[in-house]
């Protein structure tokens, strides 16, 4: 039961981060498509900033789960945020 709740929170965290990242690309991508803006963000060094802005939706998911007393799902969102942080670090500083 606990593993299922953590996994649901992890998935929600990844989905929220992905949606937030896409929204950040659409806002700050200078009207280009997502793939081009993604490549440019990697080349110009602001990829981590876009991921950070995307992670703001994780705050919404986290506090939503805390409010409805789903603590293990909230932990899953935190775990997803940590995983995304590590992956972002590896992509930026490979």
PDB file of C-alpha atoms in Angstrom, residues 27-58:
ATOM      1  CA  UNK A  27       6.589  30.960 -22.565  1.00  0.00           C
ATOM      2  CA  UNK A  28      10.336  31.545 -22.933  1.00  0.00           C
ATOM      3  CA  UNK A  29      10.960  29.726 -26.225  1.00  0.00           C
ATOM      4  CA  UNK A  30      10.670  32.809 -28.446  1.00  0.00           C
ATOM      5  CA  UNK A  31       7.848  31.295 -30.488  1.00  0.00           C
ATOM      6  CA  UNK A  32       9.818  28.265 -31.640  1.00  0.00           C
ATOM      7  CA  UNK A  33       8.697  24.671 -31.439  1.00  0.00           C
ATOM      8  CA  UNK A  34       9.440  22.628 -28.337  1.00  0.00           C
ATOM      9  CA  UNK A  35      12.274  20.542 -29.832  1.00  0.00           C
ATOM     10  CA  UNK A  36      14.171  23.578 -31.115  1.00  0.00           C
ATOM     11  CA  UNK A  37      13.744  25.471 -27.859  1.00  0.00           C
ATOM     12  CA  UNK A  38      14.914  22.377 -25.957  1.00  0.00           C
ATOM     13  CA  UNK A  39      18.081  22.100 -28.076  1.00  0.00           C
ATOM     14  CA  UNK A  40      18.774  25.816 -27.742  1.00  0.00           C
ATOM     15  CA  UNK A  41      18.347  25.694 -23.978  1.00  0.00           C
ATOM     16  CA  UNK A  42      20.934  22.922 -23.787  1.00  0.00           C
ATOM     17  CA  UNK A  43      23.335  24.767 -26.098  1.00  0.00           C
ATOM     18  CA  UNK A  44      22.969  28.141 -24.385  1.00  0.00           C
ATOM     19  CA  UNK A  45      23.081  26.798 -20.839  1.00  0.00           C
ATOM     20  CA  UNK A  46      19.651  27.708 -19.510  1.00  0.00           C
ATOM     21  CA  UNK A  47      18.201  24.189 -19.510  1.00  0.00           C
ATOM     22  CA  UNK A  48      18.404  23.947 -15.717  1.00  0.00           C
ATOM     23  CA  UNK A  49      16.518  27.217 -15.361  1.00  0.00           C
ATOM     24  CA  UNK A  50      13.654  25.870 -17.479  1.00  0.00           C
ATOM     25  CA  UNK A  51      13.561  22.663 -15.436  1.00  0.00           C
ATOM     26  CA  UNK A  52      13.492  24.734 -12.244  1.00  0.00           C
ATOM     27  CA  UNK A  53      10.524  26.703 -13.518  1.00  0.00           C
ATOM     28  CA  UNK A  54       8.855  23.445 -14.498  1.00  0.00           C
ATOM     29  CA  UNK A  55       9.337  22.116 -10.993  1.00  0.00           C
ATOM     30  CA  UNK A  56       7.089  24.853  -9.622  1.00  0.00           C
ATOM     31  CA  UNK A  57       4.081  22.700 -10.485  1.00  0.00           C
ATOM     32  CA  UNK A  58       5.481  20.089  -8.099  1.00  0.00           C
TER      33      UNK A  58
END
